[in-house]
Amino acid sequence: MSPRFQELDWRQTPLGELTLRRRRDPRSGEDIHEIKLNDEFLMSSLFTVAEVELARLALAELPREPLQVVVGGLGLGYTAQTVLEHPHVDSLLVVDALSEVIEWHQQGLIPAGTALTADPRCRLVHGDFFAMLRSGQGFDPDTPGRQYDAIIVDIDHSPRHLLHPTNADFYQPEGLRRLSGLLRPGGVFALWSNDPPDEEFTATLATVFTAVRAEIVSFPNPLQDRNSTNTVFLAKRD
């Protein structure tokens, strides 16, 4: 039996205090893993439906095989795991700005880490996703300018609620055009958001991509005894 609450690791990072903790859910009896940055929850294994659907919805748009995929934001690994479960995925690059989160996966402190680090198709890359995009070199340090079939992003809380102000340019036409340039023709961009569908952002996406839509993902929220929703934005490159 694990303790009812345990702080697995604490780090001081350039973004603030980063904490990995595990607690026992009194309702289900299951262990819940949580990552906090200062006082904000970045990820909780209590809520994983939207992270899974983010990958599932993106890859459902892609008939070709084999698939080359990038995930921006590692977190607890649920999106990456779902990508690797797809039978046509040939390679996955997961980019995260926090080396500590990558280390937690490599050390097995996060349950998904064992599967991700053991899968030869998966590479965990330490880097600022947004800065790498601005650089013009792309996300693969070994292959500058490499293109992908899907780029799946779960980093900021939403296009309007950012972890850092410098991320804002990504959600503007120029940033989205940079991203489009790293997609193969017919490739898919998928973005997670904690906010409801945003008509203004959807319109901005439509200036760069085609087949733009926002999918609402609903899931049970036991803390509030009701359903909660997230949004997945989907868009294709011509």
PDB file of C-alpha atoms in Angstrom:
ATOM      1  CA  MET A   1       0.000   0.000   0.000  1.00  0.00           C
ATOM      2  CA  SER A   2       1.306   3.430  -0.921  1.00  0.00           C
ATOM      3  CA  PRO A   3       1.038   6.395   1.465  1.00  0.00           C
ATOM      4  CA  ARG A   4      -2.150   8.455   1.136  1.00  0.00           C
ATOM      5  CA  PHE A   5       0.010  11.383   0.034  1.00  0.00           C
ATOM      6  CA  GLN A   6       3.606  11.461  -1.099  1.00  0.00           C
ATOM      7  CA  GLU A   7       5.728  14.147  -2.714  1.00  0.00           C
ATOM      8  CA  LEU A   8       7.833  12.160  -5.181  1.00  0.00           C
ATOM      9  CA  ASP A   9      10.047  15.046  -6.270  1.00  0.00           C
ATOM     10  CA  TRP A  10      10.395  18.807  -6.034  1.00  0.00           C
ATOM     11  CA  ARG A  11      12.517  21.001  -8.282  1.00  0.00           C
ATOM     12  CA  GLN A  12      13.199  24.699  -8.647  1.00  0.00           C
ATOM     13  CA  THR A  13      12.974  25.536 -12.363  1.00  0.00           C
ATOM     14  CA  PRO A  14      13.198  28.742 -14.425  1.00  0.00           C
ATOM     15  CA  LEU A  15       9.392  28.673 -14.563  1.00  0.00           C
ATOM     16  CA  GLY A  16       9.005  28.229 -10.797  1.00  0.00           C
ATOM     17  CA  GLU A  17       8.523  25.385  -8.310  1.00  0.00           C
ATOM     18  CA  LEU A  18       7.773  22.069 -10.008  1.00  0.00           C
ATOM     19  CA  THR A  19       6.305  19.252  -7.934  1.00  0.00           C
ATOM     20  CA  LEU A  20       5.442  15.635  -8.673  1.00  0.00           C
ATOM     21  CA  ARG A  21       3.165  14.059  -6.122  1.00  0.00           C
ATOM     22  CA  ARG A  22       1.114  10.929  -5.649  1.00  0.00           C
ATOM     23  CA  ARG A  23      -2.003  10.652  -3.535  1.00  0.00           C
ATOM     24  CA  ARG A  24      -4.558   7.967  -2.820  1.00  0.00           C
ATOM     25  CA  ASP A  25      -8.037   8.808  -4.121  1.00  0.00           C
ATOM     26  CA  PRO A  26     -10.409   8.026  -1.232  1.00  0.00           C
ATOM     27  CA  ARG A  27     -13.296   7.340  -3.622  1.00  0.00           C
ATOM     28  CA  SER A  28     -11.665   4.879  -5.996  1.00  0.00           C
ATOM     29  CA  GLY A  29      -8.724   3.738  -3.888  1.00  0.00           C
ATOM     30  CA  GLU A  30      -6.426   4.375  -6.865  1.00  0.00           C
ATOM     31  CA  ASP A  31      -3.163   6.314  -6.872  1.00  0.00           C
ATOM     32  CA  ILE A  32      -3.420   9.713  -8.544  1.00  0.00           C
ATOM     33  CA  HIS A  33      -0.270  11.334  -9.964  1.00  0.00           C
ATOM     34  CA  GLU A  34      -0.184  15.117 -10.223  1.00  0.00           C
ATOM     35  CA  ILE A  35       2.287  17.665 -11.577  1.00  0.00           C
ATOM     36  CA  LYS A  36       2.123  21.200 -10.198  1.00  0.00           C
ATOM     37  CA  LEU A  37       3.946  24.334 -11.309  1.00  0.00           C
ATOM     38  CA  ASN A  38       3.875  26.773  -8.418  1.00  0.00           C
ATOM     39  CA  ASP A  39       0.188  26.736  -7.402  1.00  0.00           C
ATOM     40  CA  GLU A  40      -1.162  25.556 -10.766  1.00  0.00           C
ATOM     41  CA  PHE A  41      -1.965  21.959 -11.664  1.00  0.00           C
ATOM     42  CA  LEU A  42      -0.339  21.117 -14.994  1.00  0.00           C
ATOM     43  CA  MET A  43      -1.623  17.556 -15.128  1.00  0.00           C
ATOM     44  CA  SER A  44      -3.543  15.034 -13.056  1.00  0.00           C
ATOM     45  CA  SER A  45      -4.098  11.360 -13.787  1.00  0.00           C
ATOM     46  CA  LEU A  46      -7.615  11.866 -12.401  1.00  0.00           C
ATOM     47  CA  PHE A  47      -8.477  13.600 -15.689  1.00  0.00           C
ATOM     48  CA  THR A  48      -7.049  11.885 -18.778  1.00  0.00           C
ATOM     49  CA  VAL A  49      -9.968  11.589 -21.199  1.00  0.00           C
ATOM     50  CA  ALA A  50      -9.174  14.782 -23.108  1.00  0.00           C
ATOM     51  CA  GLU A  51      -5.456  13.953 -23.343  1.00  0.00           C
ATOM     52  CA  VAL A  52      -6.324  10.588 -24.867  1.00  0.00           C
ATOM     53  CA  GLU A  53      -8.945  12.079 -27.203  1.00  0.00           C
ATOM     54  CA  LEU A  54      -6.468  14.730 -28.356  1.00  0.00           C
ATOM     55  CA  ALA A  55      -4.266  12.033 -29.884  1.00  0.00           C
ATOM     56  CA  ARG A  56      -7.122   9.823 -31.027  1.00  0.00           C
ATOM     57  CA  LEU A  57      -8.932  12.615 -32.887  1.00  0.00           C
ATOM     58  CA  ALA A  58      -5.723  13.804 -34.562  1.00  0.00           C
ATOM     59  CA  LEU A  59      -4.664  10.391 -35.827  1.00  0.00           C
ATOM     60  CA  ALA A  60      -8.185   9.490 -36.962  1.00  0.00           C
ATOM     61  CA  GLU A  61      -7.751  12.154 -39.650  1.00  0.00           C
ATOM     62  CA  LEU A  62      -4.734  10.394 -41.185  1.00  0.00           C
ATOM     63  CA  PRO A  63      -5.226   7.446 -43.552  1.00  0.00           C
ATOM     64  CA  ARG A  64      -1.595   7.166 -44.599  1.00  0.00           C
ATOM     65  CA  GLU A  65       1.009   4.929 -43.018  1.00  0.00           C
ATOM     66  CA  PRO A  66       3.589   4.866 -41.573  1.00  0.00           C
ATOM     67  CA  LEU A  67       2.948   8.003 -39.513  1.00  0.00           C
ATOM     68  CA  GLN A  68       5.530  10.430 -38.161  1.00  0.00           C
ATOM     69  CA  VAL A  69       4.202  12.329 -35.140  1.00  0.00           C
ATOM     70  CA  VAL A  70       5.305  15.123 -32.805  1.00  0.00           C
ATOM     71  CA  VAL A  71       3.721  15.766 -29.400  1.00  0.00           C
ATOM     72  CA  GLY A  72       4.437  19.104 -27.764  1.00  0.00           C
ATOM     73  CA  GLY A  73       4.141  18.658 -24.006  1.00  0.00           C
ATOM     74  CA  LEU A  74       4.933  15.410 -22.188  1.00  0.00           C
ATOM     75  CA  GLY A  75       3.060  15.805 -18.900  1.00  0.00           C
ATOM     76  CA  LEU A  76       2.025  12.443 -17.496  1.00  0.00           C
ATOM     77  CA  GLY A  77       2.409  10.830 -20.902  1.00  0.00           C
ATOM     78  CA  TYR A  78      -1.196   9.930 -21.733  1.00  0.00           C
ATOM     79  CA  THR A  79      -1.230  11.679 -25.114  1.00  0.00           C
ATOM     80  CA  ALA A  80       2.095  10.104 -26.093  1.00  0.00           C
ATOM     81  CA  GLN A  81       0.918   6.669 -24.978  1.00  0.00           C
ATOM     82  CA  THR A  82      -2.217   6.967 -27.084  1.00  0.00           C
ATOM     83  CA  VAL A  83      -0.141   7.926 -30.132  1.00  0.00           C
ATOM     84  CA  LEU A  84       2.029   4.821 -29.701  1.00  0.00           C
ATOM     85  CA  GLU A  85      -1.048   2.610 -29.426  1.00  0.00           C
ATOM     86  CA  HIS A  86      -2.026   3.570 -32.990  1.00  0.00           C
ATOM     87  CA  PRO A  87      -1.007   0.705 -35.307  1.00  0.00           C
ATOM     88  CA  HIS A  88       0.316   2.980 -38.082  1.00  0.00           C
ATOM     89  CA  VAL A  89       2.637   5.172 -36.010  1.00  0.00           C
ATOM     90  CA  ASP A  90       6.248   4.668 -37.060  1.00  0.00           C
ATOM     91  CA  SER A  91       7.931   7.348 -34.946  1.00  0.00           C
ATOM     92  CA  LEU A  92       7.038   9.742 -32.144  1.00  0.00           C
ATOM     93  CA  LEU A  93       8.998  12.761 -30.981  1.00  0.00           C
ATOM     94  CA  VAL A  94       7.862  14.235 -27.640  1.00  0.00           C
ATOM     95  CA  VAL A  95       9.146  17.738 -26.870  1.00  0.00           C
ATOM     96  CA  ASP A  96       9.079  19.171 -23.351  1.00  0.00           C
ATOM     97  CA  ALA A  97      10.680  22.305 -21.946  1.00  0.00           C
ATOM     98  CA  LEU A  98      11.072  20.790 -18.486  1.00  0.00           C
ATOM     99  CA  SER A  99      13.964  18.343 -18.311  1.00  0.00           C
ATOM    100  CA  GLU A 100      12.696  17.358 -14.860  1.00  0.00           C
ATOM    101  CA  VAL A 101       9.496  15.905 -16.341  1.00  0.00           C
ATOM    102  CA  ILE A 102      11.525  13.894 -18.857  1.00  0.00           C
ATOM    103  CA  GLU A 103      13.734  12.615 -16.019  1.00  0.00           C
ATOM    104  CA  TRP A 104      10.673  11.532 -14.014  1.00  0.00           C
ATOM    105  CA  HIS A 105       9.552   9.400 -16.948  1.00  0.00           C
ATOM    106  CA  GLN A 106      13.031   7.966 -17.444  1.00  0.00           C
ATOM    107  CA  GLN A 107      13.271   7.129 -13.740  1.00  0.00           C
ATOM    108  CA  GLY A 108       9.883   5.411 -13.679  1.00  0.00           C
ATOM    109  CA  LEU A 109       8.383   7.896 -11.205  1.00  0.00           C
ATOM    110  CA  ILE A 110       5.503   8.403 -13.631  1.00  0.00           C
ATOM    111  CA  PRO A 111       3.661   5.194 -14.622  1.00  0.00           C
ATOM    112  CA  ALA A 112       3.661   5.945 -18.374  1.00  0.00           C
ATOM    113  CA  GLY A 113       7.410   6.464 -18.350  1.00  0.00           C
ATOM    114  CA  THR A 114       8.246   2.773 -18.446  1.00  0.00           C
ATOM    115  CA  ALA A 115       6.277   2.209 -21.652  1.00  0.00           C
ATOM    116  CA  LEU A 116       7.424   5.420 -23.351  1.00  0.00           C
ATOM    117  CA  THR A 117      11.118   4.972 -22.685  1.00  0.00           C
ATOM    118  CA  ALA A 118      11.041   1.281 -23.658  1.00  0.00           C
ATOM    119  CA  ASP A 119       9.393   1.899 -27.042  1.00  0.00           C
ATOM    120  CA  PRO A 120      12.052   2.284 -29.776  1.00  0.00           C
ATOM    121  CA  ARG A 121       9.683   4.455 -31.821  1.00  0.00           C
ATOM    122  CA  CYS A 122       9.591   7.133 -29.094  1.00  0.00           C
ATOM    123  CA  ARG A 123      12.172   9.860 -28.388  1.00  0.00           C
ATOM    124  CA  LEU A 124      11.869  12.350 -25.533  1.00  0.00           C
ATOM    125  CA  VAL A 125      13.461  15.678 -26.479  1.00  0.00           C
ATOM    126  CA  HIS A 126      14.267  18.437 -24.009  1.00  0.00           C
ATOM    127  CA  GLY A 127      13.467  21.767 -25.603  1.00  0.00           C
ATOM    128  CA  ASP A 128      11.115  24.737 -25.725  1.00  0.00           C
ATOM    129  CA  PHE A 129       8.536  23.736 -28.336  1.00  0.00           C
ATOM    130  CA  PHE A 130       7.744  27.343 -29.232  1.00  0.00           C
ATOM    131  CA  ALA A 131      11.388  28.445 -29.452  1.00  0.00           C
ATOM    132  CA  MET A 132      12.221  25.416 -31.586  1.00  0.00           C
ATOM    133  CA  LEU A 133       9.425  26.364 -33.952  1.00  0.00           C
ATOM    134  CA  ARG A 134      10.646  29.988 -34.154  1.00  0.00           C
ATOM    135  CA  SER A 135      14.176  28.812 -34.910  1.00  0.00           C
ATOM    136  CA  GLY A 136      13.152  27.472 -38.299  1.00  0.00           C
ATOM    137  CA  GLN A 137      14.996  24.211 -37.532  1.00  0.00           C
ATOM    138  CA  GLY A 138      11.974  22.291 -36.285  1.00  0.00           C
ATOM    139  CA  PHE A 139      11.711  19.726 -33.521  1.00  0.00           C
ATOM    140  CA  ASP A 140      14.194  17.001 -34.415  1.00  0.00           C
ATOM    141  CA  PRO A 141      17.732  18.054 -33.418  1.00  0.00           C
ATOM    142  CA  ASP A 142      19.133  15.380 -35.741  1.00  0.00           C
ATOM    143  CA  THR A 143      17.087  16.371 -38.814  1.00  0.00           C
ATOM    144  CA  PRO A 144      16.496  20.141 -39.146  1.00  0.00           C
ATOM    145  CA  GLY A 145      13.304  20.994 -41.012  1.00  0.00           C
ATOM    146  CA  ARG A 146      11.875  17.487 -40.733  1.00  0.00           C
ATOM    147  CA  GLN A 147       8.157  17.283 -41.561  1.00  0.00           C
ATOM    148  CA  TYR A 148       5.472  15.235 -39.828  1.00  0.00           C
ATOM    149  CA  ASP A 149       2.033  13.783 -40.435  1.00  0.00           C
ATOM    150  CA  ALA A 150       0.685  15.149 -37.144  1.00  0.00           C
ATOM    151  CA  ILE A 151       1.760  17.800 -34.651  1.00  0.00           C
ATOM    152  CA  ILE A 152      -0.190  17.502 -31.409  1.00  0.00           C
ATOM    153  CA  VAL A 153       0.161  20.219 -28.760  1.00  0.00           C
ATOM    154  CA  ASP A 154      -0.826  20.225 -25.071  1.00  0.00           C
ATOM    155  CA  ILE A 155       1.256  22.878 -23.339  1.00  0.00           C
ATOM    156  CA  ASP A 156      -0.660  26.071 -22.506  1.00  0.00           C
ATOM    157  CA  HIS A 157      -4.015  26.042 -20.735  1.00  0.00           C
ATOM    158  CA  SER A 158      -5.587  27.525 -23.868  1.00  0.00           C
ATOM    159  CA  PRO A 159      -4.752  29.991 -26.660  1.00  0.00           C
ATOM    160  CA  ARG A 160      -5.681  32.772 -24.228  1.00  0.00           C
ATOM    161  CA  HIS A 161      -4.308  31.349 -20.966  1.00  0.00           C
ATOM    162  CA  LEU A 162      -0.588  30.819 -21.426  1.00  0.00           C
ATOM    163  CA  LEU A 163       2.102  29.359 -19.203  1.00  0.00           C
ATOM    164  CA  HIS A 164       4.416  32.149 -20.416  1.00  0.00           C
ATOM    165  CA  PRO A 165       3.657  35.365 -22.349  1.00  0.00           C
ATOM    166  CA  THR A 166       6.291  34.577 -24.997  1.00  0.00           C
ATOM    167  CA  ASN A 167       4.119  31.690 -26.203  1.00  0.00           C
ATOM    168  CA  ALA A 168       1.498  34.111 -27.533  1.00  0.00           C
ATOM    169  CA  ASP A 169       2.937  34.439 -31.054  1.00  0.00           C
ATOM    170  CA  PHE A 170       2.328  30.731 -31.678  1.00  0.00           C
ATOM    171  CA  TYR A 171      -1.429  31.349 -31.738  1.00  0.00           C
ATOM    172  CA  GLN A 172      -1.191  34.104 -34.346  1.00  0.00           C
ATOM    173  CA  PRO A 173      -1.137  33.555 -38.137  1.00  0.00           C
ATOM    174  CA  GLU A 174       2.659  33.833 -38.363  1.00  0.00           C
ATOM    175  CA  GLY A 175       3.227  31.173 -35.706  1.00  0.00           C
ATOM    176  CA  LEU A 176       0.618  28.873 -37.216  1.00  0.00           C
ATOM    177  CA  ARG A 177       2.214  29.265 -40.663  1.00  0.00           C
ATOM    178  CA  ARG A 178       5.544  28.182 -39.185  1.00  0.00           C
ATOM    179  CA  LEU A 179       3.840  25.103 -37.786  1.00  0.00           C
ATOM    180  CA  SER A 180       2.110  24.376 -41.084  1.00  0.00           C
ATOM    181  CA  GLY A 181       5.507  24.367 -42.783  1.00  0.00           C
ATOM    182  CA  LEU A 182       6.543  21.412 -40.630  1.00  0.00           C
ATOM    183  CA  LEU A 183       3.523  19.334 -41.648  1.00  0.00           C
ATOM    184  CA  ARG A 184       3.445  17.136 -44.707  1.00  0.00           C
ATOM    185  CA  PRO A 185       0.645  17.868 -47.214  1.00  0.00           C
ATOM    186  CA  GLY A 186      -2.573  16.600 -45.647  1.00  0.00           C
ATOM    187  CA  GLY A 187      -0.980  16.629 -42.201  1.00  0.00           C
ATOM    188  CA  VAL A 188      -2.944  17.429 -39.050  1.00  0.00           C
ATOM    189  CA  PHE A 189      -2.463  19.994 -36.287  1.00  0.00           C
ATOM    190  CA  ALA A 190      -4.293  19.233 -33.021  1.00  0.00           C
ATOM    191  CA  LEU A 191      -4.401  21.492 -29.962  1.00  0.00           C
ATOM    192  CA  TRP A 192      -5.772  20.870 -26.471  1.00  0.00           C
ATOM    193  CA  SER A 193      -7.522  23.690 -24.611  1.00  0.00           C
ATOM    194  CA  ASN A 194      -9.017  23.892 -21.155  1.00  0.00           C
ATOM    195  CA  ASP A 195     -11.413  26.603 -22.365  1.00  0.00           C
ATOM    196  CA  PRO A 196     -14.599  26.310 -24.434  1.00  0.00           C
ATOM    197  CA  PRO A 197     -14.346  26.604 -28.240  1.00  0.00           C
ATOM    198  CA  ASP A 198     -12.932  29.984 -29.226  1.00  0.00           C
ATOM    199  CA  GLU A 199     -14.460  31.421 -32.390  1.00  0.00           C
ATOM    200  CA  GLU A 200     -11.724  34.006 -32.815  1.00  0.00           C
ATOM    201  CA  PHE A 201      -8.953  31.427 -32.606  1.00  0.00           C
ATOM    202  CA  THR A 202     -10.860  29.070 -34.904  1.00  0.00           C
ATOM    203  CA  ALA A 203     -11.075  31.896 -37.454  1.00  0.00           C
ATOM    204  CA  THR A 204      -7.327  32.498 -37.100  1.00  0.00           C
ATOM    205  CA  LEU A 205      -6.663  28.794 -37.719  1.00  0.00           C
ATOM    206  CA  ALA A 206      -8.787  28.985 -40.860  1.00  0.00           C
ATOM    207  CA  THR A 207      -6.489  31.632 -42.345  1.00  0.00           C
ATOM    208  CA  VAL A 208      -3.686  29.030 -42.433  1.00  0.00           C
ATOM    209  CA  PHE A 209      -5.332  25.583 -42.438  1.00  0.00           C
ATOM    210  CA  THR A 210      -8.323  23.804 -43.932  1.00  0.00           C
ATOM    211  CA  ALA A 211     -10.970  21.547 -42.369  1.00  0.00           C
ATOM    212  CA  VAL A 212     -10.764  23.535 -39.134  1.00  0.00           C
ATOM    213  CA  ARG A 213     -13.048  22.497 -36.311  1.00  0.00           C
ATOM    214  CA  ALA A 214     -13.324  22.454 -32.517  1.00  0.00           C
ATOM    215  CA  GLU A 215     -14.373  19.240 -30.770  1.00  0.00           C
ATOM    216  CA  ILE A 216     -15.783  19.392 -27.238  1.00  0.00           C
ATOM    217  CA  VAL A 217     -14.612  16.507 -25.048  1.00  0.00           C
ATOM    218  CA  SER A 218     -16.763  15.755 -21.995  1.00  0.00           C
ATOM    219  CA  PHE A 219     -15.641  13.691 -19.007  1.00  0.00           C
ATOM    220  CA  PRO A 220     -16.751  12.991 -15.425  1.00  0.00           C
ATOM    221  CA  ASN A 221     -15.369  15.339 -12.770  1.00  0.00           C
ATOM    222  CA  PRO A 222     -15.657  13.552  -9.401  1.00  0.00           C
ATOM    223  CA  LEU A 223     -14.317  16.596  -7.551  1.00  0.00           C
ATOM    224  CA  GLN A 224     -17.338  18.646  -8.648  1.00  0.00           C
ATOM    225  CA  ASP A 225     -19.792  15.755  -9.046  1.00  0.00           C
ATOM    226  CA  ARG A 226     -20.601  16.755 -12.627  1.00  0.00           C
ATOM    227  CA  ASN A 227     -19.176  16.546 -16.123  1.00  0.00           C
ATOM    228  CA  SER A 228     -16.407  18.887 -17.253  1.00  0.00           C
ATOM    229  CA  THR A 229     -15.339  19.728 -20.777  1.00  0.00           C
ATOM    230  CA  ASN A 230     -12.152  20.501 -22.682  1.00  0.00           C
ATOM    231  CA  THR A 231     -11.722  21.479 -26.324  1.00  0.00           C
ATOM    232  CA  VAL A 232      -9.634  19.902 -29.077  1.00  0.00           C
ATOM    233  CA  PHE A 233      -8.928  22.120 -32.083  1.00  0.00           C
ATOM    234  CA  LEU A 234      -8.214  20.232 -35.319  1.00  0.00           C
ATOM    235  CA  ALA A 235      -6.879  21.596 -38.598  1.00  0.00           C
ATOM    236  CA  LYS A 236      -5.303  20.225 -41.795  1.00  0.00           C
ATOM    237  CA  ARG A 237      -2.584  21.436 -44.086  1.00  0.00           C
ATOM    238  CA  ASP A 238      -3.490  21.449 -47.799  1.00  0.00           C
TER     239      ASP A 238
END
